[in-house]
CSV table of C-alpha atoms and ligand atoms in Angstrom, one decimal:
chain,number,residue,atom,x,y,z
A,1,UNK,CA,12.5,10.2,1.5
A,2,UNK,CA,11.4,8.5,-2.2
A,3,UNK,CA,8.9,10.0,-4.0
A,4,UNK,CA,9.2,12.9,-1.8
A,5,UNK,CA,7.9,15.6,-5.1
A,6,UNK,CA,4.2,13.2,-4.7
A,7,UNK,CA,3.7,14.6,-0.8
A,8,UNK,CA,2.3,18.5,-1.0
A,9,UNK,CA,2.3,17.5,3.2
A,10,UNK,CA,2.6,15.2,5.3
A,11,UNK,CA,-1.2,13.9,5.2
A,12,UNK,CA,-0.3,12.4,2.2
A,13,UNK,CA,2.2,9.7,3.1
A,14,UNK,CA,-0.5,8.4,5.7
A,15,UNK,CA,-2.7,6.0,3.4
A,16,UNK,CA,-5.4,4.8,5.4
A,17,UNK,CA,-7.5,1.5,4.7
A,18,UNK,CA,-11.1,1.5,3.8
A,19,UNK,CA,-11.9,-1.7,5.3
A,20,UNK,CA,-15.6,-1.4,5.2
A,21,UNK,CA,-18.2,-3.7,3.9
A,22,UNK,CA,-20.7,-1.4,2.0
A,23,UNK,CA,-20.8,1.3,-0.2
A,24,UNK,CA,-22.4,3.8,2.6
A,25,UNK,CA,-20.0,2.5,5.1
A,26,UNK,CA,-16.8,3.2,3.0
A,27,UNK,CA,-18.4,6.6,2.4
A,28,UNK,CA,-19.4,7.1,6.2
A,29,UNK,CA,-15.8,7.2,7.6
A,30,UNK,CA,-14.6,8.7,4.6
A,31,UNK,CA,-16.7,12.0,5.2
A,32,UNK,CA,-16.0,11.2,9.1
A,33,UNK,CA,-12.0,11.9,8.5
A,34,UNK,CA,-12.1,14.8,5.6
A,35,UNK,CA,-8.4,15.9,6.2
A,36,UNK,CA,-7.1,11.3,4.9
A,37,UNK,CA,-6.1,12.6,1.4
A,38,UNK,CA,-4.8,8.9,0.5
A,39,UNK,CA,-7.7,5.9,1.2
A,40,UNK,CA,-6.5,1.9,0.4
A,41,UNK,CA,-9.4,0.0,-1.1
A,42,UNK,CA,-9.1,-3.6,-1.8
A,43,UNK,CA,-10.3,-6.6,-2.1
A,44,UNK,CA,-13.8,-7.2,0.1
A,45,UNK,CA,-14.9,-3.9,-0.4
A,46,UNK,CA,-13.9,-3.7,-4.2
A,47,UNK,CA,-16.1,-7.1,-4.6
A,48,UNK,CA,-18.6,-6.0,-2.9
A,49,UNK,CA,-19.3,-1.5,-5.0
A,50,UNK,CA,-17.0,-2.0,-8.4
A,51,UNK,CA,-15.8,1.0,-9.0
A,52,UNK,CA,-18.6,2.9,-7.6
A,53,UNK,CA,-16.6,3.4,-4.2
A,54,UNK,CA,-13.5,4.8,-6.7
A,55,UNK,CA,-15.6,7.6,-8.6
A,56,UNK,CA,-17.1,8.4,-4.8
A,57,UNK,CA,-13.0,9.1,-3.7
A,58,UNK,CA,-11.7,10.6,-6.8
A,59,UNK,CA,-15.0,13.4,-6.6
A,60,UNK,CA,-14.0,13.7,-3.3
A,61,UNK,CA,-10.6,14.8,-4.4
A,62,UNK,CA,-8.6,11.8,-2.6
A,63,UNK,CA,-5.7,9.8,-4.4
A,64,UNK,CA,-6.1,6.0,-3.9
A,65,UNK,CA,-4.5,2.6,-3.3
A,66,UNK,CA,-6.3,-0.1,-5.2
A,67,UNK,CA,-4.4,-2.7,-3.0
A,68,UNK,CA,-6.3,-6.4,-5.6
A,69,UNK,CA,-2.9,-8.0,-5.7
A,70,UNK,CA,-3.1,-8.9,-9.7
A,71,UNK,CA,-2.0,-12.1,-9.7
A,72,UNK,CA,-2.5,-14.2,-13.8
A,73,UNK,CA,-0.8,-14.7,-17.0
A,74,UNK,CA,0.5,-11.5,-18.9
A,75,UNK,CA,-2.3,-10.2,-20.7
A,76,UNK,CA,-5.3,-11.1,-18.1
A,77,UNK,CA,-3.3,-8.7,-16.1
A,78,UNK,CA,-2.1,-6.1,-18.0
A,79,UNK,CA,-6.0,-5.9,-19.3
A,80,UNK,CA,-6.9,-5.3,-15.0
A,81,UNK,CA,-4.0,-2.7,-15.1
A,82,UNK,CA,-5.4,-1.2,-18.2
A,83,UNK,CA,-8.4,-0.3,-16.8
A,84,UNK,CA,-6.9,0.4,-13.0
A,85,UNK,CA,-5.5,3.0,-15.1
A,86,UNK,CA,-8.6,4.8,-16.6
A,87,UNK,CA,-9.7,4.9,-13.1
A,88,UNK,CA,-6.7,6.6,-12.2
A,89,UNK,CA,-5.7,5.4,-8.7
A,90,UNK,CA,-2.1,6.8,-7.8
A,91,UNK,CA,-0.6,3.2,-7.1
A,92,UNK,CA,-1.8,-0.5,-7.6
A,93,UNK,CA,-0.6,-3.8,-6.7
A,94,UNK,CA,0.4,-7.3,-8.4
A,95,UNK,CA,2.1,-10.3,-6.8
A,96,UNK,CA,5.6,-10.3,-7.3
A,97,UNK,CA,5.2,-13.8,-8.0
A,98,UNK,CA,3.6,-13.6,-11.5
A,99,UNK,CA,7.3,-13.4,-12.6
A,100,UNK,CA,8.8,-11.0,-15.2
A,101,UNK,CA,6.6,-11.4,-18.5
A,102,UNK,CA,4.2,-10.5,-16.5
A,103,UNK,CA,5.7,-7.9,-13.6
A,104,UNK,CA,6.6,-5.3,-17.0
A,105,UNK,CA,3.0,-5.8,-18.6
A,106,UNK,CA,1.4,-4.9,-16.1
A,107,UNK,CA,3.1,-2.0,-15.6
A,108,UNK,CA,2.4,-0.7,-19.3
A,109,UNK,CA,-0.7,-1.7,-19.1
A,110,UNK,CA,-1.2,0.3,-16.1
A,111,UNK,CA,0.7,3.3,-18.2
A,112,UNK,CA,-1.0,3.4,-21.5
A,113,UNK,CA,-4.6,3.4,-19.6
A,114,UNK,CA,-3.8,6.2,-17.6
A,115,UNK,CA,-2.4,7.7,-20.2
A,116,UNK,CA,-6.0,7.1,-22.3
A,117,UNK,CA,-7.7,7.8,-19.8
A,118,UNK,CA,-5.8,11.8,-19.5
A,119,UNK,CA,-5.0,10.3,-15.7
A,120,UNK,CA,-1.3,10.8,-14.2
A,121,UNK,CA,1.0,7.7,-14.6
A,122,UNK,CA,-0.1,5.2,-11.7
A,123,UNK,CA,2.9,3.5,-9.1
A,124,UNK,CA,2.8,0.0,-9.7
A,125,UNK,CA,4.0,-1.6,-6.5
A,126,UNK,CA,4.8,-5.6,-5.9
A,127,UNK,CA,3.1,-7.5,-3.2
A,128,UNK,CA,6.6,-9.8,-2.7
A,129,UNK,CA,4.8,-12.1,0.2
A,130,UNK,CA,2.1,-12.6,1.6
A,131,UNK,CA,2.7,-11.8,5.4
A,132,UNK,CA,0.0,-15.0,6.3
A,133,UNK,CA,2.5,-16.8,4.3
A,134,UNK,CA,4.7,-18.3,7.6
A,135,UNK,CA,8.5,-20.2,6.8
A,136,UNK,CA,6.7,-23.1,7.7
A,137,UNK,CA,4.7,-22.7,4.7
A,138,UNK,CA,6.9,-21.7,2.6
A,139,UNK,CA,9.6,-24.2,2.9
A,140,UNK,CA,6.8,-26.9,3.7
A,141,UNK,CA,3.6,-26.2,1.6
A,142,UNK,CA,5.3,-24.1,-1.4
A,143,UNK,CA,7.8,-26.2,-1.5
A,144,UNK,CA,10.4,-22.8,-1.3
A,145,UNK,CA,14.2,-23.6,-1.4
A,146,UNK,CA,15.3,-19.7,0.0
A,147,UNK,CA,14.4,-18.4,3.8
A,148,UNK,CA,11.8,-15.9,3.5
A,149,UNK,CA,13.5,-12.9,4.1
A,150,UNK,CA,15.4,-14.1,0.8
A,151,UNK,CA,13.1,-14.9,-0.7
A,152,UNK,CA,11.4,-11.1,0.0
A,153,UNK,CA,14.2,-9.3,-0.9
A,154,UNK,CA,14.6,-11.9,-4.2
A,155,UNK,CA,10.7,-10.7,-5.5
A,156,UNK,CA,11.6,-6.9,-4.5
A,157,UNK,CA,14.6,-6.6,-6.6
A,158,UNK,CA,12.2,-8.9,-9.5
A,159,UNK,CA,10.0,-6.0,-9.0
A,160,UNK,CA,11.9,-3.6,-9.1
A,161,UNK,CA,14.0,-4.9,-12.8
A,162,UNK,CA,10.9,-5.2,-14.0
A,163,UNK,CA,10.0,-1.6,-14.0
A,164,UNK,CA,7.9,-1.1,-10.3
A,165,UNK,CA,8.0,1.4,-8.8
A,166,UNK,CA,8.0,0.2,-5.4
A,167,UNK,CA,7.3,-2.8,-3.0
A,168,UNK,CA,4.4,-3.7,-0.3
A,169,UNK,CA,6.9,-4.1,2.8
A,170,UNK,CA,6.5,-4.6,7.0
A,171,UNK,CA,8.8,-0.9,8.8
A,172,UNK,CA,11.1,-4.4,9.4
A,173,UNK,CA,12.0,-5.5,6.4
A,174,UNK,CA,12.3,-0.9,5.2
A,175,UNK,CA,15.7,-0.5,6.6
A,176,UNK,CA,17.6,-2.8,4.5
A,177,UNK,CA,14.9,-3.0,0.8
A,178,UNK,CA,15.7,1.4,1.2
A,179,UNK,CA,19.8,-0.1,0.9
A,180,UNK,CA,19.4,-2.6,-1.9
A,181,UNK,CA,16.8,-0.7,-3.8
A,182,UNK,CA,17.6,2.6,-3.5
A,183,UNK,CA,16.3,6.1,-2.5
A,184,UNK,CA,13.4,6.1,-5.7
A,185,UNK,CA,11.8,2.7,-5.1
A,186,UNK,CA,8.9,3.2,-2.9
A,187,UNK,CA,8.6,0.8,0.1
A,188,UNK,CA,4.8,1.1,1.9
A,189,UNK,CA,4.8,-0.5,5.5
A,190,UNK,CA,1.2,-1.4,6.9
A,191,UNK,CA,2.4,-2.3,10.1
A,192,UNK,CA,2.5,0.4,11.8
A,193,UNK,CA,1.6,1.5,15.2
A,194,UNK,CA,1.7,5.3,17.2
A,195,UNK,CA,2.8,4.6,20.2
A,196,UNK,CA,-0.3,5.5,22.0
A,197,UNK,CA,-2.2,2.4,20.4
A,198,UNK,CA,-3.1,-1.5,20.3
A,199,UNK,CA,-1.5,-3.2,18.3
A,200,UNK,CA,-4.5,-5.6,17.3
A,201,UNK,CA,-3.5,-8.6,15.3
A,202,UNK,CA,0.1,-6.9,13.5
A,203,UNK,CA,2.9,-8.6,14.6
A,204,UNK,CA,6.1,-6.8,14.5
A,205,UNK,CA,4.4,-3.4,14.6
A,206,UNK,CA,6.7,0.1,14.5
A,207,UNK,CA,5.3,3.8,15.3
A,208,UNK,CA,5.4,6.0,12.1
A,209,UNK,CA,8.5,8.1,13.1
A,210,UNK,CA,10.2,4.4,13.4
A,211,UNK,CA,9.1,3.3,10.1
A,212,UNK,CA,9.9,6.5,8.5
A,213,UNK,CA,13.3,7.0,9.7
A,214,UNK,CA,14.2,2.9,8.4
A,215,UNK,CA,13.0,3.8,4.8
A,216,UNK,CA,8.8,4.0,4.7
A,217,UNK,CA,7.5,6.1,1.9
A,218,UNK,CA,4.3,5.1,2.5
A,219,UNK,CA,2.7,4.4,5.8
A,220,UNK,CA,-1.0,2.6,6.0
A,221,UNK,CA,-2.4,3.0,9.6
A,222,UNK,CA,-6.0,1.6,9.2
A,223,UNK,CA,-7.0,0.6,13.8
A,224,UNK,CA,-5.5,2.9,15.0
A,225,UNK,CA,-7.4,5.6,13.1
A,226,UNK,CA,-11.1,4.5,11.8
A,227,UNK,CA,-11.7,2.7,15.3
A,228,UNK,CA,-10.3,5.3,17.4
A,229,UNK,CA,-12.8,7.2,19.7
A,230,UNK,CA,-12.1,10.5,17.4
A,231,UNK,CA,-10.9,9.2,14.0
A,232,UNK,CA,-9.8,12.5,12.9
A,233,UNK,CA,-8.2,13.9,16.4
A,234,UNK,CA,-6.3,10.1,15.6
A,235,UNK,CA,-5.0,10.9,12.2
A,236,UNK,CA,-4.3,14.4,13.5
A,237,UNK,CA,-1.8,13.0,15.9
A,238,UNK,CA,-0.4,11.1,13.3
A,239,UNK,CA,0.1,13.8,11.6
A,240,UNK,CA,2.1,15.6,13.4
A,241,UNK,CA,4.1,12.4,14.5
A,242,UNK,CA,5.4,11.9,11.0
A,243,UNK,CA,6.4,15.6,10.7
A,244,UNK,CA,8.3,15.3,13.7
A,245,UNK,CA,10.4,13.0,11.2
A,246,UNK,CA,9.9,14.9,7.8
A,247,UNK,CA,9.9,18.0,9.1
B,301,C5P,O1,-5.7,-2.0,11.1
B,301,C5P,P1,-4.5,-2.1,10.8
B,301,C5P,O2,-3.5,-0.6,10.5
B,301,C5P,O3,-3.6,-3.6,10.7
B,301,C5P,O4,-4.7,-1.9,8.7
B,301,C5P,C1,-3.6,-2.7,7.7
B,301,C5P,C2,-3.9,-2.1,6.8
B,301,C5P,O5,-3.0,-2.7,5.7
B,301,C5P,C3,-5.5,-3.7,6.4
B,301,C5P,O6,-6.2,-2.8,5.3
B,301,C5P,C4,-4.2,-5.3,6.1
B,301,C5P,O7,-4.9,-5.8,5.4
B,301,C5P,C5,-3.2,-4.4,5.3
B,301,C5P,N1,-1.9,-5.1,5.3
B,301,C5P,C6,-1.6,-5.6,6.8
B,301,C5P,N2,-0.4,-6.4,6.4
B,301,C5P,C7,0.0,-7.1,5.2
B,301,C5P,C8,-0.3,-6.2,4.7
B,301,C5P,C9,-1.8,-5.2,4.0
B,301,C5P,O8,-2.2,-5.1,7.2
B,301,C5P,N3,0.9,-7.3,5.3
């Protein structure tokens, strides 16, 4: 599927969120599952540790999904993305609702920051609508006249039109987005659960195999791995399931 040239093996397609509150706990988790090659650093950990966690991951030759969901005016978005590009992150999130000018500026700046530091170009991807926003909240709080799925699709198209590499989406949306946005558009999907794992608070889940068949490029899978009795074994099991789909 899209971006397949980036996959050295199936492990590169599974991104594990480093949802830990402190640097020590995050590093302990990274070192507990050495086979994981791609980690997601979100707002809590980044605000808590600053760029130290990124340096620790780079020192271990890990790929990094910096999920800070930037949303600001174009100049500020560009500055933040340029700095992220300098860190050598692989994936970076922004909100599509920041608008086209900001998205274009963010993407250009991320590439400039990476080039200036001698890093490979990062892929900037967009959050379309936060999954915590219900159809009701979209209509009555945000006063959006479009239905939620249509609004999410329009935001994906805006991201694509602005030159971004892809979007974060539910696996339920993946098949339609893959059809509309084409093969090279990255679809990064949380909400993935192997059948042997608990759904936790995720409502509409797909298995890794189903999500990949639907068109997902990357799977973000957290608790089925991180809180498993044996996280390394759980990760290996998921890699095996993915290999059965992708060959
Ligand atoms: O543990 P779990 O597999 O549910 O973790 C999924 C990760 O993806 C978490 O870091 C969560 O914050 C993130 N995420 C999500 N759903 C979204 C966007 C991000 O679960 N719509």
